[in-house]
Coordinates of N, CA and C in Angstrom, one line a residue:
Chain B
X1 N 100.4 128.7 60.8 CA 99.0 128.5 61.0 C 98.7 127.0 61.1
X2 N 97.5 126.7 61.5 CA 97.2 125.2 61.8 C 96.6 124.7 60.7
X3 N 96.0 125.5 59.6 CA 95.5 124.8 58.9 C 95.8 124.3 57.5
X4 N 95.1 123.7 56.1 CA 95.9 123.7 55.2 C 96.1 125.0 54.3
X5 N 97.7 124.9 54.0 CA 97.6 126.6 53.2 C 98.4 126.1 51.9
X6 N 97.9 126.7 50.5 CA 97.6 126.8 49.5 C 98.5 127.9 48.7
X7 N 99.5 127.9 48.0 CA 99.9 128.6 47.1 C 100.1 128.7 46.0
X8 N 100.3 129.2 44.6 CA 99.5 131.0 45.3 C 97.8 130.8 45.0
X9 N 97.5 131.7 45.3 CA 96.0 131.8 45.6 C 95.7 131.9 44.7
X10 N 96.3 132.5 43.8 CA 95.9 132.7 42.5 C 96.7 132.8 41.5
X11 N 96.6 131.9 39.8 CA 97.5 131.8 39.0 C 97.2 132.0 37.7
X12 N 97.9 133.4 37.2 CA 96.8 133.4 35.3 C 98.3 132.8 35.0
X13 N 97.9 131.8 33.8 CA 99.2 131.7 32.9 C 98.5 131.9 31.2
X14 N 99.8 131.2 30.5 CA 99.2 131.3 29.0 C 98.6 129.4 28.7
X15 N 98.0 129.4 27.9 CA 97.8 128.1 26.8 C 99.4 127.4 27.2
X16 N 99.8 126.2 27.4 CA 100.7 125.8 26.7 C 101.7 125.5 27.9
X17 N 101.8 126.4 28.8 CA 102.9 126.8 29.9 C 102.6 125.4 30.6
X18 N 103.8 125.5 31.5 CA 103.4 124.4 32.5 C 103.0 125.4 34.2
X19 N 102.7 125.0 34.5 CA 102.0 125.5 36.0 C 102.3 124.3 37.3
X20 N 102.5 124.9 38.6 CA 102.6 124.1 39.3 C 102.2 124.5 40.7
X21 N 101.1 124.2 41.6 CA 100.5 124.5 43.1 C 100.6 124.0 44.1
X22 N 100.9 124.5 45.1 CA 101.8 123.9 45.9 C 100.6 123.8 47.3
X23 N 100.9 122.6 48.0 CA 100.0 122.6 49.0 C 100.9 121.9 50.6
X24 N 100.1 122.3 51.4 CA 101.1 122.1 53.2 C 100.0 121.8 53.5
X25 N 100.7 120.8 54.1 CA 98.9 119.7 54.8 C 99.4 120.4 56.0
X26 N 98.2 120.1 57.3 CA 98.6 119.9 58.5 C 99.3 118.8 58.6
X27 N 100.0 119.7 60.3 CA 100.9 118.9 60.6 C 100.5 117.8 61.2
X28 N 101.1 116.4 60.8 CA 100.6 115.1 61.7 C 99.5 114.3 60.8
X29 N 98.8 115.2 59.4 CA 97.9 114.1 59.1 C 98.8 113.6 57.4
X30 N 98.1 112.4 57.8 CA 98.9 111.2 56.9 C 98.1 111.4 55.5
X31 N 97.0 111.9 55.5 CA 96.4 111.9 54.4 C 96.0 113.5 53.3
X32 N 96.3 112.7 52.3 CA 96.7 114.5 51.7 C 95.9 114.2 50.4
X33 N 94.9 115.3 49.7 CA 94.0 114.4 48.3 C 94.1 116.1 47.7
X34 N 94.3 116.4 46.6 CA 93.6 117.1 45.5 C 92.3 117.2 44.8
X35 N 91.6 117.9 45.1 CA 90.9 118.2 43.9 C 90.6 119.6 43.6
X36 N 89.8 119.3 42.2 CA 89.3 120.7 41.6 C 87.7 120.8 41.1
X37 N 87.7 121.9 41.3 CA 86.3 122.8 41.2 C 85.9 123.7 39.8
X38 N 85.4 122.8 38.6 CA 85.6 123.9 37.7 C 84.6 124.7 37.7
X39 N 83.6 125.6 37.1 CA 82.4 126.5 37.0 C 81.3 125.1 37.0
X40 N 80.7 125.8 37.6 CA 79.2 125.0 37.9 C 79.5 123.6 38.0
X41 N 80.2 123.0 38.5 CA 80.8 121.4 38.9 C 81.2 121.3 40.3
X42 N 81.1 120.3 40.6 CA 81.1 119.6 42.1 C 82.4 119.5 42.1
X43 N 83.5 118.9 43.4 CA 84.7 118.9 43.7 C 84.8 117.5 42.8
X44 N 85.9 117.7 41.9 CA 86.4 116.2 41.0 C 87.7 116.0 41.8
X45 N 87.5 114.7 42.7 CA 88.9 114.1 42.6 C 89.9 114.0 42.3
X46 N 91.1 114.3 42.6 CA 92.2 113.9 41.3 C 93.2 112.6 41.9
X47 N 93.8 113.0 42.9 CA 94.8 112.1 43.6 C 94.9 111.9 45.1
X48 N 95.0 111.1 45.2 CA 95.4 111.1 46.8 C 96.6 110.2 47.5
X49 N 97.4 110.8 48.6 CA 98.7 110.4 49.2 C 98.0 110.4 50.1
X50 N 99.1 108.8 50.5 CA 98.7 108.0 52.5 C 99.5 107.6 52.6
X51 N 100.5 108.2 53.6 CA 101.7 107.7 54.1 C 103.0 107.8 52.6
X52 N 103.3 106.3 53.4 CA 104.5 106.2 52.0 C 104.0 105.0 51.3
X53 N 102.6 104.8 51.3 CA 102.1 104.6 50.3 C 102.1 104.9 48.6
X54 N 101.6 103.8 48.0 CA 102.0 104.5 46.3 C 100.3 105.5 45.9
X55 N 100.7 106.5 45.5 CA 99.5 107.4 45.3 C 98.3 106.8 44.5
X56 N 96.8 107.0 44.7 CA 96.1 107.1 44.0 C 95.7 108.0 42.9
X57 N 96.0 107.6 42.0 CA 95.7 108.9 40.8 C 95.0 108.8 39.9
X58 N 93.9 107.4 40.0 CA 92.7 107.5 39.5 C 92.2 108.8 38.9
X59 N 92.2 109.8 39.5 CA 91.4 110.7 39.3 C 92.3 111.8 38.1
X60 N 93.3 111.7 38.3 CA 94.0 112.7 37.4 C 93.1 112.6 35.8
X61 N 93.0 113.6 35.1 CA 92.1 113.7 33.9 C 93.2 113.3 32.7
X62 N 94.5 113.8 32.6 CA 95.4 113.5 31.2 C 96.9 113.0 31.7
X63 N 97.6 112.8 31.2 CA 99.1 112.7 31.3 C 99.6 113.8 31.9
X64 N 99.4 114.8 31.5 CA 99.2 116.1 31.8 C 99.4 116.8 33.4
X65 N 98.8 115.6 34.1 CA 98.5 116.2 35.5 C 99.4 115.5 35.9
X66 N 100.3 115.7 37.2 CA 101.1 114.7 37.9 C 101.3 115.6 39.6
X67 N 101.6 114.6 40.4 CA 101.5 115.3 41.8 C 103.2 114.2 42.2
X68 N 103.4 114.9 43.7 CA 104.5 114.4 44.0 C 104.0 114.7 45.6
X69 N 104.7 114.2 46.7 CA 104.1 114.6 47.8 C 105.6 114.3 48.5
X70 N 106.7 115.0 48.9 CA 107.6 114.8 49.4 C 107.9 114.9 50.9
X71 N 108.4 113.9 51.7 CA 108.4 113.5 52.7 C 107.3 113.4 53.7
X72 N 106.2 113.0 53.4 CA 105.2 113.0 53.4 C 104.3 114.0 54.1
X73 N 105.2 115.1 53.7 CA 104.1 116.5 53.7 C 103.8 117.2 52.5
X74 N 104.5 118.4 52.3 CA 104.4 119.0 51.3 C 104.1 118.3 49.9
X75 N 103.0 119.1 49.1 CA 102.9 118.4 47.7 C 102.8 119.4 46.8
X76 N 103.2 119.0 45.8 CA 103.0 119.8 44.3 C 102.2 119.1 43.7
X77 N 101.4 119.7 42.5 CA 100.6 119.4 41.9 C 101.0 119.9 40.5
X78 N 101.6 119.4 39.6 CA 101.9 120.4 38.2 C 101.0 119.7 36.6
X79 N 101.1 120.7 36.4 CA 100.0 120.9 35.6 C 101.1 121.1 33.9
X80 N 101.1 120.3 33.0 CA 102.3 120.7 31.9 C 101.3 120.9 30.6
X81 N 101.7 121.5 30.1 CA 101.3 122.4 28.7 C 99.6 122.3 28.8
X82 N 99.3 123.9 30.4 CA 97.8 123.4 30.5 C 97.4 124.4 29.3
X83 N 95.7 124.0 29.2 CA 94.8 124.1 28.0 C 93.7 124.6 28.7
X84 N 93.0 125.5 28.3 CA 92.0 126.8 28.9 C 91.0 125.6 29.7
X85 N 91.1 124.5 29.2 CA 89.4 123.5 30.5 C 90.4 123.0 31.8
X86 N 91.7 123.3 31.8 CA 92.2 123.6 33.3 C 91.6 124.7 33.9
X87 N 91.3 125.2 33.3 CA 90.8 126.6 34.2 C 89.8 126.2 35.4
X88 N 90.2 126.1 36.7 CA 89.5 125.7 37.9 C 90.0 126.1 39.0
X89 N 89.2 126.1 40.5 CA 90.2 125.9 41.2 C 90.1 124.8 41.9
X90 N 91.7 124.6 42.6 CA 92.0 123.5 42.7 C 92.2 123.7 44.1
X91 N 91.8 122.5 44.6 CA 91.9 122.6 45.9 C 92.8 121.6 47.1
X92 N 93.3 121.6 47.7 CA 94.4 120.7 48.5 C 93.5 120.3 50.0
X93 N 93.4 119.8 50.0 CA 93.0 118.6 51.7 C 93.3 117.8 52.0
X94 N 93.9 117.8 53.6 CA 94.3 116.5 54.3 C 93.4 116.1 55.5
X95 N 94.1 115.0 55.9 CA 93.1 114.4 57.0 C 94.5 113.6 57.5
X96 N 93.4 113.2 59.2 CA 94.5 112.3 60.0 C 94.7 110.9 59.1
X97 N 93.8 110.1 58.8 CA 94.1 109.1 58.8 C 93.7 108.3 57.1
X98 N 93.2 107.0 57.0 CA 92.9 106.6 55.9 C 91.2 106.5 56.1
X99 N 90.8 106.4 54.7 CA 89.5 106.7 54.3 C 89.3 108.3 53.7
X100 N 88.3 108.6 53.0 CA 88.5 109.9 52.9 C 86.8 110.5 53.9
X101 N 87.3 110.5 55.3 CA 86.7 111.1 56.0 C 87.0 112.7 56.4
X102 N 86.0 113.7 56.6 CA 86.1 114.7 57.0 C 87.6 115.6 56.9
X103 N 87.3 115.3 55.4 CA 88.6 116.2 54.9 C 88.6 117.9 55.4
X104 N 90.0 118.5 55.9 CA 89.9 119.8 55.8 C 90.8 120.7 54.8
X105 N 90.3 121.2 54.0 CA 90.7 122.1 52.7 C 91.6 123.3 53.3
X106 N 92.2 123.3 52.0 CA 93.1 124.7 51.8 C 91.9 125.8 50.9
X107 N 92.4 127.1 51.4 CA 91.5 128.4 50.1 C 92.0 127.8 48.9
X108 N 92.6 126.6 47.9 CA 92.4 127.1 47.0 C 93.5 127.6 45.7
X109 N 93.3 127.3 44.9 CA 94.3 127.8 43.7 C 93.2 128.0 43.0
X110 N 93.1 129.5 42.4 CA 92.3 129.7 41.4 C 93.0 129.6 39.8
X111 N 93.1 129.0 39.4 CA 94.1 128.7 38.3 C 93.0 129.3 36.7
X112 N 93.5 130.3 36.0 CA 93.0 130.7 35.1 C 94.1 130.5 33.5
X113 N 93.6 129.8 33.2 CA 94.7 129.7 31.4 C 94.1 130.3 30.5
X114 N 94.5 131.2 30.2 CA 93.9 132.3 28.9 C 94.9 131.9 27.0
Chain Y
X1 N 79.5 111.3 35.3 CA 78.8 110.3 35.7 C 78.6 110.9 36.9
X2 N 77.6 111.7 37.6 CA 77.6 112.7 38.8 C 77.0 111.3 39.5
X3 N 77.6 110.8 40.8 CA 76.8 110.1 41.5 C 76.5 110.9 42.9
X4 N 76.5 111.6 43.4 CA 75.6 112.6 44.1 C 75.5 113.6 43.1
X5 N 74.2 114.2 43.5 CA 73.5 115.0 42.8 C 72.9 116.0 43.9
X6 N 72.6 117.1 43.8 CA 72.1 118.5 44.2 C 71.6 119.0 43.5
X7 N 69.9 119.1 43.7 CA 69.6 119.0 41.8 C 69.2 121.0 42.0
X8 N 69.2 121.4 43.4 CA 68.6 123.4 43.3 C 70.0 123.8 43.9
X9 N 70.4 124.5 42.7 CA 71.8 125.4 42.4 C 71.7 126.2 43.5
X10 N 70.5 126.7 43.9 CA 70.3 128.0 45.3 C 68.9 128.0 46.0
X11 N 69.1 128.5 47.0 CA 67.7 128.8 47.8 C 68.1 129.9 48.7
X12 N 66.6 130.7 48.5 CA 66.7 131.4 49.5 C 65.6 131.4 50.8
X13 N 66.1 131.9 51.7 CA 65.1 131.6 53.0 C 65.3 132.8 53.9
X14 N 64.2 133.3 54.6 CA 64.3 134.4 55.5 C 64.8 134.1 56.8
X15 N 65.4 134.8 57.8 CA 66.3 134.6 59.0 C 64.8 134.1 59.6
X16 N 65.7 132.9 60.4 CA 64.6 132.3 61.6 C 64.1 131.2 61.1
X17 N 63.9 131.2 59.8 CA 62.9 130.2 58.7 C 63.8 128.7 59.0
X18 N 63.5 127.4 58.6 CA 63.9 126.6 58.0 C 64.5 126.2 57.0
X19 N 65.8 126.1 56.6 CA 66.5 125.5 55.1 C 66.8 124.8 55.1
X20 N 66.0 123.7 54.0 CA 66.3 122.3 54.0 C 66.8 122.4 52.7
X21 N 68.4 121.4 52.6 CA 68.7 121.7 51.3 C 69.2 119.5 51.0
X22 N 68.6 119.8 50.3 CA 68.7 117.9 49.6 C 69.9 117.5 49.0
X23 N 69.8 115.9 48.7 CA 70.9 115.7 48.0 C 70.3 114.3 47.7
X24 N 70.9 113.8 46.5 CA 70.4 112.3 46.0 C 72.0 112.0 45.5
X25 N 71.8 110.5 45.7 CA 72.9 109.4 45.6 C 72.5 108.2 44.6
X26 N 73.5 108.4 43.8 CA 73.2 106.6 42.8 C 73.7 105.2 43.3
X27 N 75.1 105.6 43.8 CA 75.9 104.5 44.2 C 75.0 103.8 45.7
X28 N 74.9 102.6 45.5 CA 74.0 101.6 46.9 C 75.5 101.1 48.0
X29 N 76.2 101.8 47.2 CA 77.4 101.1 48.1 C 78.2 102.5 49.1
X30 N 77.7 103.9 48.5 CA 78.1 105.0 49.5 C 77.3 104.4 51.2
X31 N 78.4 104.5 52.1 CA 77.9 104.3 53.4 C 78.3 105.4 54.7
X32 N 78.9 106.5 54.2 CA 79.4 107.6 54.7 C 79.0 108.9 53.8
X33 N 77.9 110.0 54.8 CA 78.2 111.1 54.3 C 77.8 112.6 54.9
X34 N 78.3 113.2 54.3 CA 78.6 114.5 55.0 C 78.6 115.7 54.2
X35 N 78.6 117.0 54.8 CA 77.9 117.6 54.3 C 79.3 119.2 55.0
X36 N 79.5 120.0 54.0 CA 80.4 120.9 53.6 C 79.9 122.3 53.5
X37 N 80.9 123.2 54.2 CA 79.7 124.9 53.5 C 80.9 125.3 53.3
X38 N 80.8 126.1 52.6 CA 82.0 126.9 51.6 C 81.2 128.2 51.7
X39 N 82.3 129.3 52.1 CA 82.4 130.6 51.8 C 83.3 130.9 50.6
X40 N 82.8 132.5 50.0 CA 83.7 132.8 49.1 C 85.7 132.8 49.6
X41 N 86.0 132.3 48.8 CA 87.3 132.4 48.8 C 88.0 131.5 49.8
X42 N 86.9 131.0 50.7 CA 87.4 129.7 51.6 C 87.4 128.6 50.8
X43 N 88.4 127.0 51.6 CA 87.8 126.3 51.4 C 86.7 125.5 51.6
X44 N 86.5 124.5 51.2 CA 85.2 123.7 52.0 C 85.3 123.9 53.5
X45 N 84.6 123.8 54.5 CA 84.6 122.9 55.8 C 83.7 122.0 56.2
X46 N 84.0 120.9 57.1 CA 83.1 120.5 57.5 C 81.9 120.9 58.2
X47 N 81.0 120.3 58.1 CA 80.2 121.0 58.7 C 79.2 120.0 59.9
X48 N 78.8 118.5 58.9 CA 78.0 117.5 59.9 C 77.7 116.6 59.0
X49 N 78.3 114.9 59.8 CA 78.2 113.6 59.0 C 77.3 112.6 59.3
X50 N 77.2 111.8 59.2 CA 76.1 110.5 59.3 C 76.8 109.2 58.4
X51 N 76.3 108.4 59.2 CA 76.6 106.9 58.5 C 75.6 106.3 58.8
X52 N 75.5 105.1 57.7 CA 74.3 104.5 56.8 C 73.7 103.4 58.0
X53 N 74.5 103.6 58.9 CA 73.9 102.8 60.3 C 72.5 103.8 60.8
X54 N 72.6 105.2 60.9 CA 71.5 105.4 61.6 C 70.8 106.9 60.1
X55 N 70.0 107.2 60.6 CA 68.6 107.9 59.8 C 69.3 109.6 60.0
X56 N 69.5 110.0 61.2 CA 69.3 111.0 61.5 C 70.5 111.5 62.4
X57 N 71.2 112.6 62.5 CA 72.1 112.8 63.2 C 72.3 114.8 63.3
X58 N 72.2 114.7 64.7 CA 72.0 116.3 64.8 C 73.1 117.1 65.4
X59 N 73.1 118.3 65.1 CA 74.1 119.1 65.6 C 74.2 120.2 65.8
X60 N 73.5 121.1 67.1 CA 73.0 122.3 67.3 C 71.8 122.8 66.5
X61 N 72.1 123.6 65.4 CA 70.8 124.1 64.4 C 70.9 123.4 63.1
X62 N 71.8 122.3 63.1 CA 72.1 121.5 62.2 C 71.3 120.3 62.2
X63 N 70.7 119.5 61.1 CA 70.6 118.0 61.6 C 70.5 117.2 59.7
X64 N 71.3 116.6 59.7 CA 71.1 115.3 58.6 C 69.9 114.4 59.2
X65 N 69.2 114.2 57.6 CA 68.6 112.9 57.7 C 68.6 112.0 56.3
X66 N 68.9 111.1 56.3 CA 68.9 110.0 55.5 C 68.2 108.6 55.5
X67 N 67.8 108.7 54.2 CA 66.4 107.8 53.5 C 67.4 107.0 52.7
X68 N 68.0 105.7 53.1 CA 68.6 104.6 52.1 C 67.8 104.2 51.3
X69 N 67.0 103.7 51.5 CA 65.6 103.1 50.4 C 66.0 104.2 49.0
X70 N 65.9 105.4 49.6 CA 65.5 106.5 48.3 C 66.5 107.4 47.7
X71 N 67.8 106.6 48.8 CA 69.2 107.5 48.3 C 68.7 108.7 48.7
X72 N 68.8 109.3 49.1 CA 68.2 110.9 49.4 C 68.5 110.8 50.9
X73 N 69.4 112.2 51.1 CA 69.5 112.9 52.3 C 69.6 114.6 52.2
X74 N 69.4 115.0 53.3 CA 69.4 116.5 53.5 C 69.4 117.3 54.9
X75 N 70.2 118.1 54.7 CA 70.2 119.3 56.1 C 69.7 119.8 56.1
X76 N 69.2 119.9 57.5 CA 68.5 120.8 57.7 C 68.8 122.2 59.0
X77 N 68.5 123.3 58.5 CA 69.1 124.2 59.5 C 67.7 124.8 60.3
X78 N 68.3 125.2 61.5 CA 66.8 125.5 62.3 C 67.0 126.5 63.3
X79 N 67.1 127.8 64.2 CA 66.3 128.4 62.6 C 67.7 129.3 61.6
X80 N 67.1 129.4 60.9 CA 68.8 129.7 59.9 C 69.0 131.7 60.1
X81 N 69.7 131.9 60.2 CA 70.9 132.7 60.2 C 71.3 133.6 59.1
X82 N 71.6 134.7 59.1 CA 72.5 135.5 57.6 C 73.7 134.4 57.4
X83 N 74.6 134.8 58.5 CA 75.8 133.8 58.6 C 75.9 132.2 58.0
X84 N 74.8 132.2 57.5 CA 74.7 130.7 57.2 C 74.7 130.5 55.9
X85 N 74.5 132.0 55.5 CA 74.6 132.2 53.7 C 75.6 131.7 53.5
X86 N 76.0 130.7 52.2 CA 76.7 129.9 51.9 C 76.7 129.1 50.7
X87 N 77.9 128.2 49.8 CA 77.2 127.1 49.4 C 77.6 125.7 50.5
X88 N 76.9 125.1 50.2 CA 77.0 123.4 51.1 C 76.9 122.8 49.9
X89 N 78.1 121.8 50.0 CA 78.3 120.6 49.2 C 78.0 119.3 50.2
X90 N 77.1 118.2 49.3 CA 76.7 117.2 49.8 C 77.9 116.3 49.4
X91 N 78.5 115.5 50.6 CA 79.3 114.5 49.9 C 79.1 112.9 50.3
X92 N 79.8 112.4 49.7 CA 79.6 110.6 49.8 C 80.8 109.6 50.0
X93 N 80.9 108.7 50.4 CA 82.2 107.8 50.1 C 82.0 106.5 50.8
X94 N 82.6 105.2 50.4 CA 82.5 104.3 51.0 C 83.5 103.4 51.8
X95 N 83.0 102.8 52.9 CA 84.3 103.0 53.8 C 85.4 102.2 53.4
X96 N 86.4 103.4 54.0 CA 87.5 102.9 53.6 C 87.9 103.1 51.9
X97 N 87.6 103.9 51.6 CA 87.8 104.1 50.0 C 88.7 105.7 50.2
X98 N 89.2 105.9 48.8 CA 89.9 106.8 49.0 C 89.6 108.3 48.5
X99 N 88.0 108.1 48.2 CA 87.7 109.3 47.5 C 86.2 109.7 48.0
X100 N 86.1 110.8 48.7 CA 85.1 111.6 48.7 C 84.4 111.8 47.3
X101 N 82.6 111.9 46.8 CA 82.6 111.6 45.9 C 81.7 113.1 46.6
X102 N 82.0 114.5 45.6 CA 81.0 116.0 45.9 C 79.5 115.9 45.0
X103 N 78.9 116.7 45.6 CA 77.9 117.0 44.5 C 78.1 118.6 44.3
X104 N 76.9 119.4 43.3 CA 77.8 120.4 42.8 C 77.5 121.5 43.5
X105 N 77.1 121.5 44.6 CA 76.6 122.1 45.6 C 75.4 123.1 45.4
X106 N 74.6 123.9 46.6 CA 73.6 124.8 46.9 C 74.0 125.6 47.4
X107 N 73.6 126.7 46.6 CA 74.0 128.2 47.0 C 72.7 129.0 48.5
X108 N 73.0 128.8 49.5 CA 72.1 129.1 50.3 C 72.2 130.7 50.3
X109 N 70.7 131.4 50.8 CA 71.2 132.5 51.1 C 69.9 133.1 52.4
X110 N 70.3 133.2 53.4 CA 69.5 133.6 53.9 C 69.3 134.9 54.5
X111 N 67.9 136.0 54.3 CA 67.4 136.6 54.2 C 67.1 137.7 55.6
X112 N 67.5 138.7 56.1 CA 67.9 139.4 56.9 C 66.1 139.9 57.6

């Protein structure tokens, strides 16, 4: 498919577990950003990859969060001993180039920690 | 620290009608922004942008307009659609920066 795709769509784990979401940018764009959507909250930033650039991770919320973006497609997003205010979904977008103009999203990780 | 803001969670509007849905900004230095509709279980998409050079920018039944003085912009749809039911997130960023800045979006719903 052409666009960005998101796995899995959906993830319950326990308190504690580590979790990890995987995202495929399109092909060709250099720019790849996370964020998440918790209940009644706007998209929060978390990180963003450009190129082979060193990542922006301003946005990451704890130690907790960490991303990786290897060969500068594919990225993981893992999530270590998450706590029930992870509960969100998360969402994966890339773009062609730098700035964060007219990002196009993936559906999504609905990530639930009970 | 929300710096766009969408302050009506939803609206509803009858097919054919007008839906104007707003959005306010704190930061004086946002110079790019744009505007997102989300379906269930989709992600965001684009939908229609503007920069802080011009007021107004249109796009079929779509059109942004933006008041710098007042931080405040908003879409407007004309005439709106079922299909248009949606939420739309207002977003921001300044150029060349690395982060889209969302608001928490409007649940549109329009009326058959």
């Amino acid at each position: 498919g052409a666009g960005v795709s998101q796995s899995p769509s959906n993830k319950v784990t326990e308190k504690g577990k580590d979790v990890e979401l995987r995202c495929d940018p399109i092909s060709g764009h250099t720019a790849l950003y996370w964020y998440r959507q918790s209940l009644g909250q706007g998209l929060e930033f978390l990180i963003y990859f450009q190129g082979n650039s060193a990542p922006d991770k301003s946005g990451l919320p704890s130690d907790r969060f960490s991303a990786e973006r290897t060969g500068g497609s594919v990225s993981t997003l893992t999530i270590q001993r998450t706590q029930q205010e992870d509960s969100a979904v998360y969402l994966c977008a890339s773009s062609k180039g730098q700035g964060a103009e007219k990002l196009f999203f993936g559906s999504g990780t609905q990530l639930s920690v009970l | 620290d929300q710096q766009v803001k969408q302050n009506s969670p939803s609206l509803s509007v009858q097919e054919g009608r007008i839906s104007i849905l707003n959005c306010d900004y704190t930061n004086s230095m946002f110079d790019y922004f744009l505007w997102y509709k989300k379906y269930p279980a989709e992600g965001p998409t684009f939908l229609i942008s503007i920069s802080s050079i011009k007021d107004k920018n249109e796009d079929g039944r779509f059109t942004v307009f933006l008041n710098k003085s007042a931080k405040h912009l908003s879409l407007h749809i004309v005439p709106s659609q079922p299909g248009d039911s949606a939420v739309y997130f207002c977003a921001a960023s300044v150029a060349g920066a690395n982060n889209l800045f969302f608001g928490t979006g409007t649940r549109l719903t329009v009326i058959p």
